[in-house]
Tab-separated table of C-alpha atoms and ligand atoms in Angstrom:
chain	number	residue	atom	x	y	z
A	1	MET	CA	-13.458	-1.004	42.588
A	2	ILE	CA	-14.592	-1.250	39.074
A	3	ASN	CA	-13.467	-4.310	36.745
A	4	ILE	CA	-12.435	-3.395	33.115
A	5	LEU	CA	-12.237	-6.389	30.859
A	6	PHE	CA	-9.574	-5.706	28.319
A	7	ALA	CA	-11.128	-8.239	25.346
A	8	ALA	CA	-8.562	-7.197	22.602
A	9	PRO	CA	-6.252	-9.385	20.967
A	10	PRO	CA	-3.235	-9.944	23.467
A	11	GLU	CA	-0.897	-8.044	21.562
A	12	ARG	CA	-2.879	-5.066	21.398
A	13	TRP	CA	-2.299	-5.000	25.449
A	14	ASP	CA	1.125	-3.196	24.948
A	15	PHE	CA	-0.462	-0.777	22.655
A	16	TYR	CA	-3.605	0.159	24.717
A	17	ALA	CA	-2.709	-0.313	28.894
A	18	ASP	CA	-0.731	2.811	29.666
A	19	ALA	CA	-3.019	5.343	28.021
A	20	LEU	CA	-6.365	3.571	29.499
A	21	HIS	CA	-4.890	3.694	32.883
A	22	GLU	CA	-3.636	7.220	32.583
A	23	ALA	CA	-7.163	8.125	31.034
A	24	LEU	CA	-9.211	6.171	34.168
A	25	ASP	CA	-6.589	8.221	36.459
A	26	ALA	CA	-7.391	11.440	34.725
A	27	ALA	CA	-11.396	10.793	35.167
A	28	ALA	CA	-10.624	9.645	38.478
A	29	ILE	CA	-11.883	6.232	37.971
A	30	THR	CA	-10.486	3.630	40.277
A	31	ALA	CA	-10.466	0.611	38.464
A	32	CYS	CA	-8.601	-3.122	37.765
A	33	LEU	CA	-8.094	-3.048	33.704
A	34	SER	CA	-7.277	-6.749	33.099
A	35	GLN	CA	-7.045	-8.996	30.233
A	36	ASP	CA	-8.214	-11.762	32.278
A	37	LEU	CA	-11.101	-11.502	35.149
A	38	PRO	CA	-13.725	-13.776	36.152
A	39	PRO	CA	-16.822	-12.827	33.857
A	40	GLU	CA	-19.449	-12.887	37.064
A	41	ASP	CA	-16.982	-9.933	38.560
A	42	VAL	CA	-16.252	-7.780	34.811
A	43	ASP	CA	-18.308	-4.617	34.699
A	44	TYR	CA	-17.319	-3.024	31.708
A	45	ILE	CA	-15.784	-4.712	28.654
A	46	ILE	CA	-13.092	-2.880	26.183
A	47	TYR	CA	-13.897	-5.179	22.921
A	48	ALA	CA	-12.015	-5.554	19.849
A	49	PRO	CA	-13.869	-7.908	16.660
A	50	ASN	CA	-10.779	-10.040	16.177
A	51	GLY	CA	-10.187	-10.422	20.138
A	52	PRO	CA	-11.076	-13.419	22.137
A	53	LEU	CA	-14.565	-13.082	22.965
A	54	ARG	CA	-17.769	-14.078	21.488
A	55	ASP	CA	-20.398	-15.189	23.816
A	56	PHE	CA	-21.385	-12.355	26.505
A	57	THR	CA	-23.562	-14.560	28.524
A	58	LEU	CA	-21.501	-15.162	31.613
A	59	TYR	CA	-20.992	-11.349	32.000
A	60	THR	CA	-24.243	-10.885	33.916
A	61	ARG	CA	-22.897	-7.859	35.894
A	62	CYS	CA	-21.717	-6.034	32.570
A	63	LYS	CA	-23.264	-2.445	32.233
A	64	ALA	CA	-21.722	-1.850	28.889
A	65	VAL	CA	-19.325	-3.295	26.090
A	66	LEU	CA	-17.396	-0.408	24.688
A	67	SER	CA	-15.971	-1.140	21.274
A	68	LEU	CA	-12.158	-0.072	20.014
A	69	TRP	CA	-13.340	-0.167	16.694
A	70	ALA	CA	-16.044	2.484	14.918
A	71	GLY	CA	-17.388	-0.921	12.597
A	72	VAL	CA	-19.330	-2.921	14.955
A	73	GLU	CA	-21.048	-5.274	12.120
A	74	LYS	CA	-19.002	-8.273	13.928
A	75	ILE	CA	-20.806	-7.869	17.100
A	76	VAL	CA	-24.350	-5.889	16.684
A	77	GLY	CA	-26.256	-9.144	15.832
A	78	ASN	CA	-24.479	-11.305	18.547
A	79	ASP	CA	-27.893	-12.441	20.335
A	80	THR	CA	-25.458	-13.205	23.885
A	81	LEU	CA	-24.853	-9.180	24.054
A	82	THR	CA	-27.778	-7.761	25.686
A	83	MET	CA	-25.716	-4.867	27.879
A	84	PRO	CA	-25.478	-1.461	25.889
A	85	LEU	CA	-23.179	-1.217	22.860
A	86	ALA	CA	-20.817	1.822	22.166
A	87	ARG	CA	-18.907	2.113	18.983
A	88	MET	CA	-15.669	4.098	18.792
A	89	VAL	CA	-15.478	7.750	17.785
A	90	ASP	CA	-12.219	8.832	18.276
A	91	ASP	CA	-10.592	12.132	17.184
A	92	GLY	CA	-7.322	10.148	16.413
A	93	LEU	CA	-9.459	7.773	14.035
A	94	SER	CA	-11.117	10.667	12.122
A	95	ARG	CA	-7.994	12.655	11.642
A	96	GLY	CA	-6.557	9.289	10.120
A	97	MET	CA	-9.320	8.912	8.211
A	98	VAL	CA	-9.574	12.676	6.858
A	99	GLU	CA	-5.452	12.233	5.828
A	100	TRP	CA	-6.121	8.815	3.812
A	101	VAL	CA	-9.339	9.945	1.920
A	102	THR	CA	-8.043	13.459	1.289
A	103	GLY	CA	-4.263	11.931	-0.177
A	104	HIS	CA	-6.115	9.473	-1.890
A	105	VAL	CA	-8.687	11.862	-3.871
A	106	LEU	CA	-5.682	14.323	-4.444
A	107	ARG	CA	-3.902	11.343	-6.033
A	108	HIS	CA	-7.042	10.802	-8.451
A	109	HIS	CA	-7.646	14.481	-8.939
A	110	LEU	CA	-3.956	15.635	-9.603
A	111	ASP	CA	-3.656	12.338	-11.847
A	112	ILE	CA	-0.493	12.019	-9.691
A	113	ASP	CA	0.334	8.769	-11.316
A	114	ARG	CA	0.884	10.612	-14.732
A	115	ASP	CA	3.720	12.329	-13.059
A	116	ILE	CA	5.262	9.497	-10.799
A	117	HIS	CA	5.276	6.989	-13.920
A	118	ARG	CA	6.801	9.823	-16.574
A	119	ARG	CA	8.836	8.837	-19.072
A	120	PRO	CA	12.039	11.043	-19.865
A	121	GLY	CA	11.501	13.168	-22.293
A	122	ASP	CA	7.795	13.216	-21.896
A	123	TRP	CA	7.762	17.281	-21.494
A	124	THR	CA	3.792	17.681	-22.300
A	125	PRO	CA	2.650	20.042	-19.906
A	126	ARG	CA	-1.223	20.188	-19.285
A	127	ILE	CA	-3.267	22.451	-17.475
A	128	PRO	CA	-3.825	21.053	-13.680
A	129	PRO	CA	-7.092	21.166	-12.603
A	130	LEU	CA	-8.978	22.944	-9.800
A	131	ALA	CA	-10.653	21.152	-7.171
A	132	ALA	CA	-13.378	23.627	-7.700
A	133	ASP	CA	-14.138	21.041	-10.768
A	134	ARG	CA	-14.534	18.294	-9.529
A	135	PRO	CA	-17.796	16.915	-7.687
A	136	VAL	CA	-17.170	14.551	-4.967
A	137	THR	CA	-19.835	12.706	-3.454
A	138	ILE	CA	-19.243	10.805	-0.097
A	139	LEU	CA	-21.719	8.002	1.096
A	140	GLY	CA	-21.991	8.014	4.781
A	141	LEU	CA	-21.980	11.325	6.643
A	142	GLY	CA	-21.393	10.093	10.136
A	143	THR	CA	-18.559	11.024	12.353
A	144	LEU	CA	-15.424	10.264	9.192
A	145	GLY	CA	-17.792	10.902	6.284
A	146	LEU	CA	-18.471	14.438	7.625
A	147	GLU	CA	-14.894	15.262	8.564
A	148	CYS	CA	-13.716	14.510	5.168
A	149	GLY	CA	-16.559	16.072	3.190
A	150	LYS	CA	-15.236	19.394	5.403
A	151	ALA	CA	-11.912	18.772	4.480
A	152	LEU	CA	-12.433	18.235	1.106
A	153	ALA	CA	-14.945	21.522	0.685
A	154	GLY	CA	-12.112	23.235	2.735
A	155	LEU	CA	-10.025	22.385	-0.449
A	156	GLY	CA	-12.581	23.317	-2.887
A	157	PHE	CA	-14.128	20.173	-3.889
A	158	PRO	CA	-17.680	20.652	-4.452
A	159	VAL	CA	-19.064	17.671	-2.213
A	160	THR	CA	-22.305	15.898	-1.781
A	161	GLY	CA	-22.829	13.366	0.973
A	162	TRP	CA	-25.526	10.870	1.563
A	163	SER	CA	-27.110	9.698	4.439
A	164	ARG	CA	-29.907	7.530	5.979
A	165	THR	CA	-31.775	10.563	7.960
A	166	THR	CA	-32.006	14.168	6.669
A	167	LYS	CA	-28.943	16.134	7.408
A	168	GLU	CA	-27.908	19.874	6.618
A	169	VAL	CA	-24.473	20.970	6.632
A	170	PRO	CA	-23.113	23.990	5.954
A	171	GLY	CA	-20.614	24.201	2.943
A	172	LEU	CA	-22.060	20.558	1.645
A	173	THR	CA	-24.703	19.308	-0.470
A	174	CYS	CA	-26.834	17.198	1.688
A	175	LEU	CA	-29.072	14.035	0.250
A	176	HIS	CA	-30.740	10.945	1.982
A	177	GLY	CA	-32.259	7.914	1.660
A	178	LYS	CA	-32.994	5.996	-1.551
A	179	ASP	CA	-34.105	8.980	-3.763
A	180	GLY	CA	-31.181	11.244	-2.607
A	181	LEU	CA	-28.819	7.922	-4.073
A	182	GLY	CA	-29.178	8.604	-7.600
A	183	GLU	CA	-28.878	12.058	-7.532
A	184	ALA	CA	-26.086	11.902	-5.191
A	185	LEU	CA	-24.075	9.683	-7.594
A	186	LYS	CA	-24.873	11.362	-11.045
A	187	THR	CA	-22.384	14.043	-10.874
A	188	ALA	CA	-19.576	12.231	-8.449
A	189	GLN	CA	-16.305	12.259	-10.292
A	190	ILE	CA	-15.074	10.525	-7.116
A	191	VAL	CA	-17.144	8.252	-4.907
A	192	ILE	CA	-15.970	7.673	-1.184
A	193	LEU	CA	-17.491	4.891	0.570
A	194	LEU	CA	-17.864	5.462	4.759
A	195	LEU	CA	-21.134	3.636	5.333
A	196	PRO	CA	-21.535	1.239	8.100
A	197	ASP	CA	-21.833	-2.650	7.070
A	198	THR	CA	-25.341	-3.615	7.598
A	199	PRO	CA	-28.202	-5.288	5.609
A	200	ALA	CA	-29.584	-2.294	4.250
A	201	THR	CA	-25.901	-0.826	2.949
A	202	GLU	CA	-24.707	-4.267	1.254
A	203	ASN	CA	-24.057	-3.455	-2.681
A	204	THR	CA	-24.819	0.143	-2.172
A	205	LEU	CA	-22.677	0.111	-5.538
A	206	ASN	CA	-23.791	-2.514	-7.654
A	207	ALA	CA	-24.208	-2.657	-11.446
A	208	GLU	CA	-27.451	-0.142	-11.409
A	209	THR	CA	-26.039	2.481	-9.285
A	210	LEU	CA	-22.478	2.016	-10.756
A	211	SER	CA	-23.937	2.896	-14.089
A	212	MET	CA	-25.312	5.981	-12.448
A	213	LEU	CA	-21.632	7.636	-12.193
A	214	PRO	CA	-20.209	9.833	-14.675
A	215	GLN	CA	-17.788	7.585	-17.320
A	216	GLY	CA	-14.101	7.770	-15.731
A	217	ALA	CA	-15.769	8.276	-12.258
A	218	VAL	CA	-13.214	7.177	-9.418
A	219	ILE	CA	-14.186	4.815	-6.523
A	220	LEU	CA	-12.492	4.826	-3.022
A	221	ASN	CA	-13.621	2.157	0.076
A	222	PRO	CA	-12.368	2.894	3.076
A	223	GLY	CA	-16.036	1.608	4.789
A	224	ARG	CA	-16.580	-1.910	4.344
A	225	GLY	CA	-16.022	-4.768	1.584
A	226	PRO	CA	-19.656	-5.822	1.336
A	227	LEU	CA	-20.718	-2.141	0.352
A	228	ILE	CA	-19.648	-3.099	-3.340
A	229	ASP	CA	-20.791	-5.523	-5.388
A	230	ASP	CA	-17.630	-6.792	-6.692
A	231	ASP	CA	-18.424	-9.050	-9.757
A	232	ALA	CA	-20.418	-5.417	-10.639
A	233	LEU	CA	-17.252	-3.239	-9.902
A	234	LEU	CA	-15.118	-5.418	-11.974
A	235	ALA	CA	-17.301	-5.725	-15.254
A	236	ALA	CA	-17.723	-1.898	-14.765
A	237	LEU	CA	-13.802	-1.434	-14.524
A	238	ASP	CA	-13.085	-3.595	-17.395
A	239	ASN	CA	-15.763	-1.710	-19.603
A	240	GLY	CA	-14.366	1.739	-18.651
A	241	HIS	CA	-17.000	2.948	-17.231
A	242	ILE	CA	-15.089	3.334	-13.967
A	243	GLY	CA	-11.776	4.812	-14.223
A	244	HIS	CA	-10.400	3.557	-11.299
A	245	ALA	CA	-10.741	1.863	-7.985
A	246	THR	CA	-8.628	2.247	-4.620
A	247	LEU	CA	-10.076	-0.553	-2.036
A	248	ASP	CA	-9.036	-0.734	1.626
A	249	THR	CA	-11.707	-2.783	3.024
A	250	PHE	CA	-12.728	-6.390	1.413
A	251	ARG	CA	-15.292	-9.192	2.269
A	252	ILE	CA	-12.521	-11.437	2.808
A	253	GLU	CA	-9.277	-10.023	4.538
A	254	PRO	CA	-6.723	-10.392	4.018
A	255	LEU	CA	-7.590	-10.272	0.500
A	256	PRO	CA	-6.603	-13.878	-0.694
A	257	GLU	CA	-3.430	-13.749	-3.535
A	258	ASP	CA	-5.488	-14.979	-6.556
A	259	ASP	CA	-8.421	-12.063	-5.879
A	260	PRO	CA	-8.682	-10.365	-8.905
A	261	TYR	CA	-8.637	-6.371	-7.041
A	262	TRP	CA	-4.800	-7.590	-6.628
A	263	HIS	CA	-3.950	-7.728	-10.482
A	264	HIS	CA	-6.652	-5.220	-11.730
A	265	PRO	CA	-4.498	-2.631	-13.749
A	266	LYS	CA	-6.997	0.183	-12.451
A	267	VAL	CA	-7.670	-1.010	-8.729
A	268	THR	CA	-5.414	-0.036	-5.800
A	269	VAL	CA	-5.372	-2.220	-2.879
A	270	THR	CA	-4.521	-1.331	0.426
A	271	PRO	CA	-4.831	-3.448	3.355
A	272	HIS	CA	-7.660	-2.264	5.881
A	273	ILE	CA	-5.037	0.511	6.982
A	274	ALA	CA	-7.104	3.823	5.989
A	275	SER	CA	-7.281	4.609	9.411
A	276	GLU	CA	-6.819	3.069	13.146
A	277	THR	CA	-8.005	3.816	16.719
A	278	ARG	CA	-5.380	5.846	18.542
A	279	PRO	CA	-4.871	5.003	21.700
A	280	GLY	CA	-4.263	8.510	23.249
A	281	THR	CA	-7.215	9.543	22.414
A	282	ALA	CA	-9.705	6.896	22.398
A	283	ALA	CA	-8.757	5.442	26.263
A	284	ARG	CA	-10.209	9.113	26.934
A	285	VAL	CA	-13.495	8.129	25.002
A	286	ILE	CA	-13.293	5.014	26.624
A	287	ALA	CA	-12.531	6.555	30.486
A	288	GLU	CA	-15.607	9.179	29.423
A	289	ASN	CA	-17.868	6.401	28.497
A	290	ILE	CA	-17.384	4.217	31.708
A	291	ARG	CA	-17.602	7.891	34.364
A	292	ARG	CA	-21.156	8.504	32.312
A	293	SER	CA	-22.227	5.122	33.334
A	294	GLU	CA	-21.222	5.226	36.468
A	295	ALA	CA	-23.298	8.569	37.138
A	296	GLY	CA	-26.231	7.640	35.589
A	297	GLU	CA	-25.948	9.792	32.471
A	298	PRO	CA	-26.273	8.479	28.984
A	299	LEU	CA	-23.645	7.114	27.191
A	300	LEU	CA	-21.759	8.474	24.241
A	301	TYR	CA	-21.597	6.678	21.085
A	302	LEU	CA	-24.477	4.222	21.555
A	303	VAL	CA	-25.276	1.717	18.293
A	304	ASP	CA	-28.693	1.202	17.561
A	305	ARG	CA	-29.110	-2.372	17.453
A	306	GLU	CA	-31.966	-2.525	14.725
A	307	ALA	CA	-30.332	-0.335	12.563
A	308	GLY	CA	-27.076	-2.084	13.086
A	309	TYR	CA	-24.567	0.571	13.621
B	1	NDP	P1	-21.296	6.581	11.653
B	1	NDP	O1	-22.297	5.550	12.202
B	1	NDP	O2	-20.962	7.793	12.147
B	1	NDP	O3	-22.138	7.001	10.174
B	1	NDP	C1	-22.388	6.549	9.290
B	1	NDP	C2	-23.266	6.949	8.614
B	1	NDP	O4	-23.817	6.048	7.016
B	1	NDP	C3	-24.349	7.797	8.579
B	1	NDP	O5	-24.086	9.082	7.875
B	1	NDP	C4	-25.674	7.047	8.365
B	1	NDP	O6	-26.764	8.124	8.173
B	1	NDP	C5	-24.821	6.446	7.029
B	1	NDP	N1	-25.625	5.338	6.886
B	1	NDP	C6	-26.223	4.040	7.488
B	1	NDP	N2	-26.914	3.343	6.520
B	1	NDP	C7	-27.533	4.049	5.700
B	1	NDP	C8	-28.210	3.942	4.658
B	1	NDP	N3	-29.014	2.629	4.818
B	1	NDP	N4	-28.476	4.366	4.000
B	1	NDP	C9	-27.827	5.734	3.753
B	1	NDP	N5	-26.894	6.113	4.581
B	1	NDP	C10	-26.540	5.216	5.546
B	1	NDP	O7	-19.977	5.852	11.409
B	1	NDP	P2	-18.416	6.445	11.370
B	1	NDP	O8	-18.487	7.500	10.085
B	1	NDP	O9	-17.712	6.564	12.395
B	1	NDP	O10	-17.737	4.924	10.099
B	1	NDP	C11	-18.133	4.916	8.810
B	1	NDP	C12	-17.479	3.317	8.572
B	1	NDP	O11	-16.211	3.360	8.222
B	1	NDP	C13	-17.795	2.544	9.904
B	1	NDP	O12	-18.872	1.707	10.330
B	1	NDP	C14	-16.489	1.641	9.393
B	1	NDP	O13	-17.394	0.208	8.580
B	1	NDP	C15	-15.500	2.229	8.530
B	1	NDP	N6	-14.323	2.632	9.191
B	1	NDP	C16	-13.417	2.306	8.253
B	1	NDP	C17	-12.012	2.035	8.932
B	1	NDP	C18	-10.811	1.976	7.667
B	1	NDP	O14	-9.597	1.623	8.457
B	1	NDP	N7	-10.804	1.231	6.772
B	1	NDP	C19	-11.400	2.614	10.053
B	1	NDP	C20	-12.598	3.134	10.964
B	1	NDP	C21	-14.534	2.901	10.574
B	1	NDP	P3	-27.043	8.535	9.362
B	1	NDP	O15	-26.277	10.013	9.447
B	1	NDP	O16	-28.583	9.037	8.788
B	1	NDP	O17	-27.701	7.915	10.434
């Protein structure tokens, strides 16, 4: 019998329990899955950073911590975590992000707001733009950035992706490293942040890098709040260099009511809803990792603790 602790907020149990039981059965894993197990008996931990678990010291026989979240910034530096950590890569999560990103890119590309707020009598036709004339840059070309990049390229947008290491993706211009960032930004009319939150990515968009963007560029941040220097962004919105920012993630969440982003006419706030782990697909990923671990095979989606993601 394998003992699996579900260490997510208690209210998530109903959301995940059936899917997890089903996926474990399908993988022929006989397990006791519970929200409450003696730490010394636990073989695997299914973890969410907003759950109750902070100290892993007593989980002496635990073979792996399996995160329900793609972003691991809240756990990766935890000194009590000595066992392998796998992050979530879930097809449902990826599809959700592709839909959020595509929707918000098209909103800005087509200037849909203008039509929504059109006054009676305002019959001023214009030639609609084509995606081919709207360069888009995605900062972060990992699981989510890549899927979004492929979807946007499929719609005809010229897509540039930026990552830490070298990549080659058919149909996308791929740049990497510090030198590649300026190149990735200089033509980008829409920039999408899908980087992890690490010491190296903090303030990726700051006064200097924002100034590299063309006048009127639009920023979408479904990544993490610390990727942007907020004061620099507000200044660039105020002076007109940046046309709009659609922000889903923030340094403090929920975003405090008096935060200037709420009231800024060129900012759209969404409450960290760009995407969500989907139990049906995510449970299969968890079960597969447990199967692999038990079979002595390498785990999928292991976090590089040094790189922080
Ligand atoms: P991945 O780990 O698959 O991809 C991360 C990408 O960022 C990689 O391309 C990586 O480069 C790149 N990167 C990391 N550090 C640097 C750096 N210093 N310089 C340049 N590029 C860098 O993550 P995912 O795509 O799965 O997820 C991305 C983020 O999206 C998550 O970390 C999370 O913060 C956020 N997220 C937000 C959600 C929401 O609802 N708002 C939902 C889910 C995730 P390389 O490929 O070379 O390693």
